[in-house]
Tab-separated table of C-alpha atoms in Angstrom:
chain	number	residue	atom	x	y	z
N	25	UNK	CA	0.000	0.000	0.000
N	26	UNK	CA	1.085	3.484	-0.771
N	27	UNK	CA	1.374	5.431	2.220
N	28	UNK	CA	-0.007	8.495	0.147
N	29	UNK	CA	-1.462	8.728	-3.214
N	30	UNK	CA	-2.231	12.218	-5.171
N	31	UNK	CA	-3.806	12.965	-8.269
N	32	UNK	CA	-4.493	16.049	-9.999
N	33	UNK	CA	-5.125	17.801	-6.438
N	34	UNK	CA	-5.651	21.425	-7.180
N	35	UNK	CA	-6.438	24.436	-4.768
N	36	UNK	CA	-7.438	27.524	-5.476
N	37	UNK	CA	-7.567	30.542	-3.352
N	38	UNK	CA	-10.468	33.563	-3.679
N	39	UNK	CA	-11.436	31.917	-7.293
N	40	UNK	CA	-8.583	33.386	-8.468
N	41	UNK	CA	-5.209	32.013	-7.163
N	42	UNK	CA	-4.178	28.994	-8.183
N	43	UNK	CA	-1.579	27.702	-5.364
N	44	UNK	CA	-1.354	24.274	-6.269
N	45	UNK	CA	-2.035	23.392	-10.342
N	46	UNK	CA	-2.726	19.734	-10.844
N	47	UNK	CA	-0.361	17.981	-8.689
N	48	UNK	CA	0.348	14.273	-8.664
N	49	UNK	CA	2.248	12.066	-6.983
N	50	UNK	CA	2.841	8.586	-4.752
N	51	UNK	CA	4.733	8.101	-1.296
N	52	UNK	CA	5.791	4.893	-0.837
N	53	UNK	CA	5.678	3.108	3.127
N	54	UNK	CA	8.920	3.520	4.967
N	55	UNK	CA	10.751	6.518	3.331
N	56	UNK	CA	11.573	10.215	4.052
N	57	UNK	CA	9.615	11.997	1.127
N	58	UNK	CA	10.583	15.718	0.745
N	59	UNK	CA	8.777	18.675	-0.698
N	60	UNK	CA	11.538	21.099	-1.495
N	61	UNK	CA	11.168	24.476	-2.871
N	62	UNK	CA	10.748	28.301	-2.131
N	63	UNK	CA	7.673	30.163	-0.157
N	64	UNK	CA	4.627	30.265	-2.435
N	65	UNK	CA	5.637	26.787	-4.143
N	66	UNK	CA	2.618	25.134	-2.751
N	67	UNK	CA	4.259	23.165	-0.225
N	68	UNK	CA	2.330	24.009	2.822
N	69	UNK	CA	-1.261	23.928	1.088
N	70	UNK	CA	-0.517	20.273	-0.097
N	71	UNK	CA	0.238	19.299	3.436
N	72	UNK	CA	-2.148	21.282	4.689
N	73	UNK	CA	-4.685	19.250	2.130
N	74	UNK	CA	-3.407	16.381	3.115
N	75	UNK	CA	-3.807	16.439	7.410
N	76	UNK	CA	-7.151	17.700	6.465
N	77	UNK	CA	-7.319	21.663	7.321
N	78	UNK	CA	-8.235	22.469	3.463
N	79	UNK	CA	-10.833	21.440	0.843
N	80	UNK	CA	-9.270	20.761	-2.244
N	81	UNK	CA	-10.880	22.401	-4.996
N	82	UNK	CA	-10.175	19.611	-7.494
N	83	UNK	CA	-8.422	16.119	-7.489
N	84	UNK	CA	-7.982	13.246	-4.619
N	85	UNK	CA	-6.064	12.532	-2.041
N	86	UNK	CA	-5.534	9.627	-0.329
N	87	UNK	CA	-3.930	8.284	2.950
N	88	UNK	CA	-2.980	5.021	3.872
N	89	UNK	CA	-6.468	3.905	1.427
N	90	UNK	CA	-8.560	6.496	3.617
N	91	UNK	CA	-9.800	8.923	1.352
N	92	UNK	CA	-10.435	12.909	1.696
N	93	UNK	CA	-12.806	14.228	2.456
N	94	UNK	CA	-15.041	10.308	2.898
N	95	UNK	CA	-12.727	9.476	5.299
N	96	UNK	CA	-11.043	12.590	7.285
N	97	UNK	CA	-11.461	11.042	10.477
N	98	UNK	CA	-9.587	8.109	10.296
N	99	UNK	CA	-6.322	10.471	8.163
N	100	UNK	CA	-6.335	12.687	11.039
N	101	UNK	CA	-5.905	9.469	13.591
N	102	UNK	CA	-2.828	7.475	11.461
N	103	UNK	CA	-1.201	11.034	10.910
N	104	UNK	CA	1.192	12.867	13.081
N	105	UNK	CA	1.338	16.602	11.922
N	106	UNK	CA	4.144	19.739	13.127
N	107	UNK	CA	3.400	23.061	11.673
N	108	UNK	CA	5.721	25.706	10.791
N	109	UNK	CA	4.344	27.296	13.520
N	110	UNK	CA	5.236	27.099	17.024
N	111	UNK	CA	2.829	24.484	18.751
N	112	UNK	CA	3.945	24.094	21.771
N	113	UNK	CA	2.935	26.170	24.763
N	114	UNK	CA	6.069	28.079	25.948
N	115	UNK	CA	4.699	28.221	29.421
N	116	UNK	CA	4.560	24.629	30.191
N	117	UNK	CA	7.388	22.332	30.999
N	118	UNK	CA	8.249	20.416	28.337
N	119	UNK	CA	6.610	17.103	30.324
N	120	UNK	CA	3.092	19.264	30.243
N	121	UNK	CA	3.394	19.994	26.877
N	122	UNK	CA	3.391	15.956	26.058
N	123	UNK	CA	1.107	15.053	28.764
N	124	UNK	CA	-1.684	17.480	27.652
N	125	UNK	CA	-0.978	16.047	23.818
N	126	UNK	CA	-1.428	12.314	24.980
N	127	UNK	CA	-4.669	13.058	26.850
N	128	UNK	CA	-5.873	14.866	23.753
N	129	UNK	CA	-5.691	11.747	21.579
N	130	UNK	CA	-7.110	9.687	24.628
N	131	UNK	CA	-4.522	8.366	26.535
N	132	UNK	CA	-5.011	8.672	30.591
N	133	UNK	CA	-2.902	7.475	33.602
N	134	UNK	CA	-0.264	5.478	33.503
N	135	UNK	CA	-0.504	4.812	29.845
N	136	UNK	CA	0.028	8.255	29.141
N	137	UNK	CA	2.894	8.938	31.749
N	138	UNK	CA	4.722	6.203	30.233
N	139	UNK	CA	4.436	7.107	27.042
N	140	UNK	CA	5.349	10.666	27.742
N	141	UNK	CA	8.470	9.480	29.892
N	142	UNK	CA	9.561	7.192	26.646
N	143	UNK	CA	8.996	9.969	24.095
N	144	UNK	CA	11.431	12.294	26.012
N	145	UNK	CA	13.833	10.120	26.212
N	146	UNK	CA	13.811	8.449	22.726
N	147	UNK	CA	14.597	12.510	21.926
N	148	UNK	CA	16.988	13.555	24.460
N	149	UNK	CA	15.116	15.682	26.625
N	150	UNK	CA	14.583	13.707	29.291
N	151	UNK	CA	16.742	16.195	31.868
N	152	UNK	CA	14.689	18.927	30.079
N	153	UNK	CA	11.309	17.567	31.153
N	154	UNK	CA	10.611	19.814	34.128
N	155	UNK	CA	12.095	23.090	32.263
N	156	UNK	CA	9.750	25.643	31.230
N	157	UNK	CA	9.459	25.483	27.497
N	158	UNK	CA	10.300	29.380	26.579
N	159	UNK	CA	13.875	28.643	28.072
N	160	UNK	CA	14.484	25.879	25.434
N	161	UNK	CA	16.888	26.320	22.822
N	162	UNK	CA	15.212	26.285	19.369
N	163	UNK	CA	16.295	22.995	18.471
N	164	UNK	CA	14.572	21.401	21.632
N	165	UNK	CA	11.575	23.004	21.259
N	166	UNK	CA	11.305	21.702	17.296
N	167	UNK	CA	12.164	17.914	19.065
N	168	UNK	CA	9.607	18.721	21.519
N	169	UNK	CA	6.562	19.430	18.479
N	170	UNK	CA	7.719	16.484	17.213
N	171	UNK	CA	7.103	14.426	20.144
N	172	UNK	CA	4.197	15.766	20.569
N	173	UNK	CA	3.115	14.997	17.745
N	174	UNK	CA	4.032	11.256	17.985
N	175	UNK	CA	2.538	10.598	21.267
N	176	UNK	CA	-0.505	8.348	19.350
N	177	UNK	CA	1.855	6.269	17.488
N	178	UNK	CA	1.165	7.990	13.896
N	179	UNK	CA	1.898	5.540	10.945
N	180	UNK	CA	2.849	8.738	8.765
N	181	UNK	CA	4.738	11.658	10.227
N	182	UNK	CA	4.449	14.908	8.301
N	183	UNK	CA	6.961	17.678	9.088
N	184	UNK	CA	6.392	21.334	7.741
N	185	UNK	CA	9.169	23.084	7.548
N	186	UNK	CA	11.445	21.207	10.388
N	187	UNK	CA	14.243	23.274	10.937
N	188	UNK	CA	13.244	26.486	9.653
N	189	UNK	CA	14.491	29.484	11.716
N	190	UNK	CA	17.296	26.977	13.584
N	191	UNK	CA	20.891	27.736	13.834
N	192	UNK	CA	22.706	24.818	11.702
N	193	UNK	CA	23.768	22.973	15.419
N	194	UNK	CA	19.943	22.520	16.084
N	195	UNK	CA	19.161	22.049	12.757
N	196	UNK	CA	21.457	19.074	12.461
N	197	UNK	CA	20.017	17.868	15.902
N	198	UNK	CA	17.137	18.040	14.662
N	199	UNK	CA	17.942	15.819	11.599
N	200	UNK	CA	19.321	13.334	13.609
N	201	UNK	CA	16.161	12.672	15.646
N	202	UNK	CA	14.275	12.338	12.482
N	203	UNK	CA	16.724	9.961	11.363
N	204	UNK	CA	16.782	7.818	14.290
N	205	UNK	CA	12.730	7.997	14.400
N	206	UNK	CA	12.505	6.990	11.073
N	207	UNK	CA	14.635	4.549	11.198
N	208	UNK	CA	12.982	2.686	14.525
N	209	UNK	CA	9.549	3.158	14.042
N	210	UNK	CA	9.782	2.676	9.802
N	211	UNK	CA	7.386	5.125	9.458
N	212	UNK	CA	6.360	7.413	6.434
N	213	UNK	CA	8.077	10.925	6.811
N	214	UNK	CA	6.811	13.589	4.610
N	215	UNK	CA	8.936	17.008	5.572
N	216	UNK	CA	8.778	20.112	3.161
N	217	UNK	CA	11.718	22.300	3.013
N	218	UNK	CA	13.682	24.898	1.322
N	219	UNK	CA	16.774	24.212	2.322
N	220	UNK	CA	18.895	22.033	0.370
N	221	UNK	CA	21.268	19.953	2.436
N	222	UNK	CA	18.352	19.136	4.571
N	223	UNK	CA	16.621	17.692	1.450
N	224	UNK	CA	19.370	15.970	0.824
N	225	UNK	CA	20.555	14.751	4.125
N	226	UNK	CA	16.800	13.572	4.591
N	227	UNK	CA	15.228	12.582	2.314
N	228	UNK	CA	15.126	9.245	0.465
N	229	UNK	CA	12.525	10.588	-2.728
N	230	UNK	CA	12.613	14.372	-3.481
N	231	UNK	CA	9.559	16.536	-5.289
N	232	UNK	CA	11.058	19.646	-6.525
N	233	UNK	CA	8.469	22.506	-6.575
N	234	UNK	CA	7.874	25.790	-8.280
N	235	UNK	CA	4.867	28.052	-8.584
N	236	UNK	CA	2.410	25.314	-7.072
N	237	UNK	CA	3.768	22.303	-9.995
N	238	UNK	CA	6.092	19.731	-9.695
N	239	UNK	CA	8.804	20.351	-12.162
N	240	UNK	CA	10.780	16.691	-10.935
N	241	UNK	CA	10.817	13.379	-8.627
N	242	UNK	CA	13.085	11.621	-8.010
N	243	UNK	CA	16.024	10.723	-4.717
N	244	UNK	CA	18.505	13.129	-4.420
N	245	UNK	CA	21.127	10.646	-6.195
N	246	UNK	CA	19.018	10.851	-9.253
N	247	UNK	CA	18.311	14.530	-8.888
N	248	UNK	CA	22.238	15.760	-9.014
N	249	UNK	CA	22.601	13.352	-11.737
N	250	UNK	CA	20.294	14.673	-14.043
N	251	UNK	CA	22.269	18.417	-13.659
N	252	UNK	CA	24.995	17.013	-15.192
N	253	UNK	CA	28.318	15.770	-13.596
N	254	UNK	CA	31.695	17.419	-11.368
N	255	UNK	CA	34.700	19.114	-12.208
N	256	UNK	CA	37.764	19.260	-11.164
N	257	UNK	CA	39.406	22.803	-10.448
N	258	UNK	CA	43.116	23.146	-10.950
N	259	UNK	CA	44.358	26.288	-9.912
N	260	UNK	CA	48.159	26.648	-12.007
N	261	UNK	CA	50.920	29.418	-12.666
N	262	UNK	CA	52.189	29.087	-16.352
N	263	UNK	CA	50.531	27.658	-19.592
N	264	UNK	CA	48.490	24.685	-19.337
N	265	UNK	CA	48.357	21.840	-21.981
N	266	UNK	CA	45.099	21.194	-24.179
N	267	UNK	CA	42.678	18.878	-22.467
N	268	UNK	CA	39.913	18.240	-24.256
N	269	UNK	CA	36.369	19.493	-22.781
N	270	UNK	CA	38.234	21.971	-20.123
N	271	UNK	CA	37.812	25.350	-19.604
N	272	UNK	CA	40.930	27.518	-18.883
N	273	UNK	CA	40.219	31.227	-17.384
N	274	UNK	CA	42.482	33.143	-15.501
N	275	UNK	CA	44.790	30.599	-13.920
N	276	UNK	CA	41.726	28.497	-13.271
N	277	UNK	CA	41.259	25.298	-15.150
N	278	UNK	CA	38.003	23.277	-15.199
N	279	UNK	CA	37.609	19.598	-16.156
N	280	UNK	CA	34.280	18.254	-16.577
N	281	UNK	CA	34.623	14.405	-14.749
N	282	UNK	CA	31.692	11.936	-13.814
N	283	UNK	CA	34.793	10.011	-11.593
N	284	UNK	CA	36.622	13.251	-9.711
N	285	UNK	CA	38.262	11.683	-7.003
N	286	UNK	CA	39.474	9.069	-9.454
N	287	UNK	CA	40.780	11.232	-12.057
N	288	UNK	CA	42.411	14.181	-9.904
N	289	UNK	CA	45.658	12.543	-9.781
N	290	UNK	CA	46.011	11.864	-13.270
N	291	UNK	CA	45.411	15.158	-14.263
N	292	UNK	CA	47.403	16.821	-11.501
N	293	UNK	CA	50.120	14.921	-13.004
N	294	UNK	CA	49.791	16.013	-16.736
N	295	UNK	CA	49.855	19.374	-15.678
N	296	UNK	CA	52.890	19.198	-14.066
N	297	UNK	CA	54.716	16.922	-16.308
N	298	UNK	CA	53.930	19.891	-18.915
N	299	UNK	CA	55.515	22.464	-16.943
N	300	UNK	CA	52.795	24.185	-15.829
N	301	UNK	CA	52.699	24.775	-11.666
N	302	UNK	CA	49.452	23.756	-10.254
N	303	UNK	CA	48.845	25.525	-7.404
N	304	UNK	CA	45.725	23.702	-5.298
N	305	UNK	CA	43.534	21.602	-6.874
N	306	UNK	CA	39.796	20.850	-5.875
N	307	UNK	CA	36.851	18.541	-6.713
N	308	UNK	CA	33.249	20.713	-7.408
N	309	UNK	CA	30.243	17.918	-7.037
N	310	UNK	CA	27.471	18.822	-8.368
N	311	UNK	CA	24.634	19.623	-5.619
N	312	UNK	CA	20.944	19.456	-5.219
N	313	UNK	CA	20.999	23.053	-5.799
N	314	UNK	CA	22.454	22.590	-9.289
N	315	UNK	CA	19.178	20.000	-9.822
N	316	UNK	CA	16.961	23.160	-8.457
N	317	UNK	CA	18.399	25.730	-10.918
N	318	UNK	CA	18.526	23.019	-13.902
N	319	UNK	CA	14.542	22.052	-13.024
N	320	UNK	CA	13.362	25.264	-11.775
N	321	UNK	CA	15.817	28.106	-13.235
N	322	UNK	CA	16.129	29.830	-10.261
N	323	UNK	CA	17.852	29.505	-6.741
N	324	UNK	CA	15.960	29.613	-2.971
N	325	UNK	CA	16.854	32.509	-1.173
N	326	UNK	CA	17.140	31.223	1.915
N	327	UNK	CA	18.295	33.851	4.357
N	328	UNK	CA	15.591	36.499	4.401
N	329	UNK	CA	13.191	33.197	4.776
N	330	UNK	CA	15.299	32.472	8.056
N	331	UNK	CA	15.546	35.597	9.306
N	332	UNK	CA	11.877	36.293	9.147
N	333	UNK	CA	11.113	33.579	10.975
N	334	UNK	CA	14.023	33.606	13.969
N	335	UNK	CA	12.644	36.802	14.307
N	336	UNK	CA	8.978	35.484	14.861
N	337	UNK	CA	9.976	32.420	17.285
N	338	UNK	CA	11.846	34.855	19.614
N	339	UNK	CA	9.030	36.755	19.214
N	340	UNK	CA	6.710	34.136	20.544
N	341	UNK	CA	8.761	32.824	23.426
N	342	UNK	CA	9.400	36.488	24.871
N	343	UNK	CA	5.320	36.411	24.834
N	344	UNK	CA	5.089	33.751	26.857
């Protein structure tokens, strides 16, 4: 069974703006799938279509077989959900946070204090359980949503923007506990993102996204492959010899090479046997940003997106 299945699912806001145009596509059981791409790609109103808090205004979606909008009640109970926004109540211990979560989806006593007790642990805040929440780092408190959000055993985890407004410590932190949940539970991971080593450090099957379409799927492997391959960048004093496909600018000289770390030797060695000084030389893989620009034609500007949004988390725990 496919963990989610989407066809032609379009939304449109006011009658007017189309955020997501005719989007299709499968997540298989047991992977990280990632939606990557800039604000206003479409990201959050497909995940927000898919945990149920939007009508679709054309198409189907369907979770684990249960199908929107027939069967909303039973998506909203196999689905763990973390928004971009902050969740958590800042003036709660962490502990209260979890505890009110489990006894929202039912669980009382024991049951619930021992599931609360595991959760923490399983994400290293255990000695953080009786700390008020507005004096957690930013990483902690994104671990914390998480939990929170796992506390009724979801079968599918879905992850809006994980890391966004994180310093790259937490954010890697944060990676890791994702790792190690997805990994232990095998659960389906849907995250959406615009940062690119997080996509790629993720995510097992990518969807690239651009003004609410799909331009590409595939895993990240796939993804860099299709922008071509690496280079290798000799840096030399003198004249170099002719190699065929290279590119010499200004001391620089590139070498196209689908096996870098193979070939840098040889070719540090026919430059120097010619005469020609090589300075430093250096292997240029190609990234999943190349795979962005190739698909898409334009890059993510990430900082102003991270900024914006430190800005509104500090904002939130000072308001506590």
């Amino acid at each position: 069974m496919k963990a989610i299945e989407i066809r032609e699912l379009t939304k449109v806001y006011n009658k007017s703006v189309k955020a997501v145009d005719s989007v299709s596509f499968d997540v298989d059981e047991g992977i990280v799938f990632g939606l990557l791409g800039p604000n206003g790609a479409g990201k959050t109103t497909i995940i927000k279509v898919i945990v149920t808090l939007l009508s679709m205004t054309g198409g189907s979606v369907s979770v684990l077989g249960h199908e929107r909008p027939r069967r909303d009640y039973d998506i909203r109970n196999c689905i763990g959900y973390v928004p971009q926004d902050v969740s958590s109540d800042a003036a709660l211990t962490g502990y209260e946070n979890l505890l009110i979560s489990a006894k929202l989806y039912g669980h009382r006593g024991k049951q619930a204090r021992e599931m609360c007790e595991n959760i923490l642990k399983q994400l290293g805040l255990w000695e953080a359980r009786d700390r008020i929440v507005k004096t957690y780092s930013g990483g902690m408190i994104r671990k914390l949503e998480i939990g929170q959000a796992m506390v009724h055993d979801p079968k599918v985890l879905i992850l809006d923007e994980p890391t966004i407004g994180l310093d790259p410590v937490a954010r890697k932190q944060v990676w890791a506990s994702i790792r190690e949940l997805k990994d232990r539970t095998r659960m389906t991971v849907i995250i959406t993102t615009h940062y690119m080593e997080e996509a790629d450090q993720l995510c097992d099957m990518i969807a690239i996204m651009s003004i609410g379409k799909i331009a590409v799927i595939g895993t990240p492997s796939e993804l860099k492959a299709s922008a071509g391959t690496g280079s290798i960048v000799l840096e030399v004093r003198g004249k170099p010899p002719e190699i065929p496909g290279a590119k010499s600018e200004n001391g620089m000289i590139t070498i196209p090479s689908a096996n870098c770390a193979h070939e840098l030797p040889g070719y540090v060695a026919m430059v120097a046997s010619s005469g020609c000084e090589v300075l430093s030389a250096r292997i240029k893989e190609v990234t999943l940003e190349d795979a962005f620009v190739k698909h898409v034609g334009t890059r993510i500007d990430e900082m102003d997106q991270w900024s914006n949004v430190k800005k509104t988390r500090k904002l939130a725990r000072r308001m506590a």
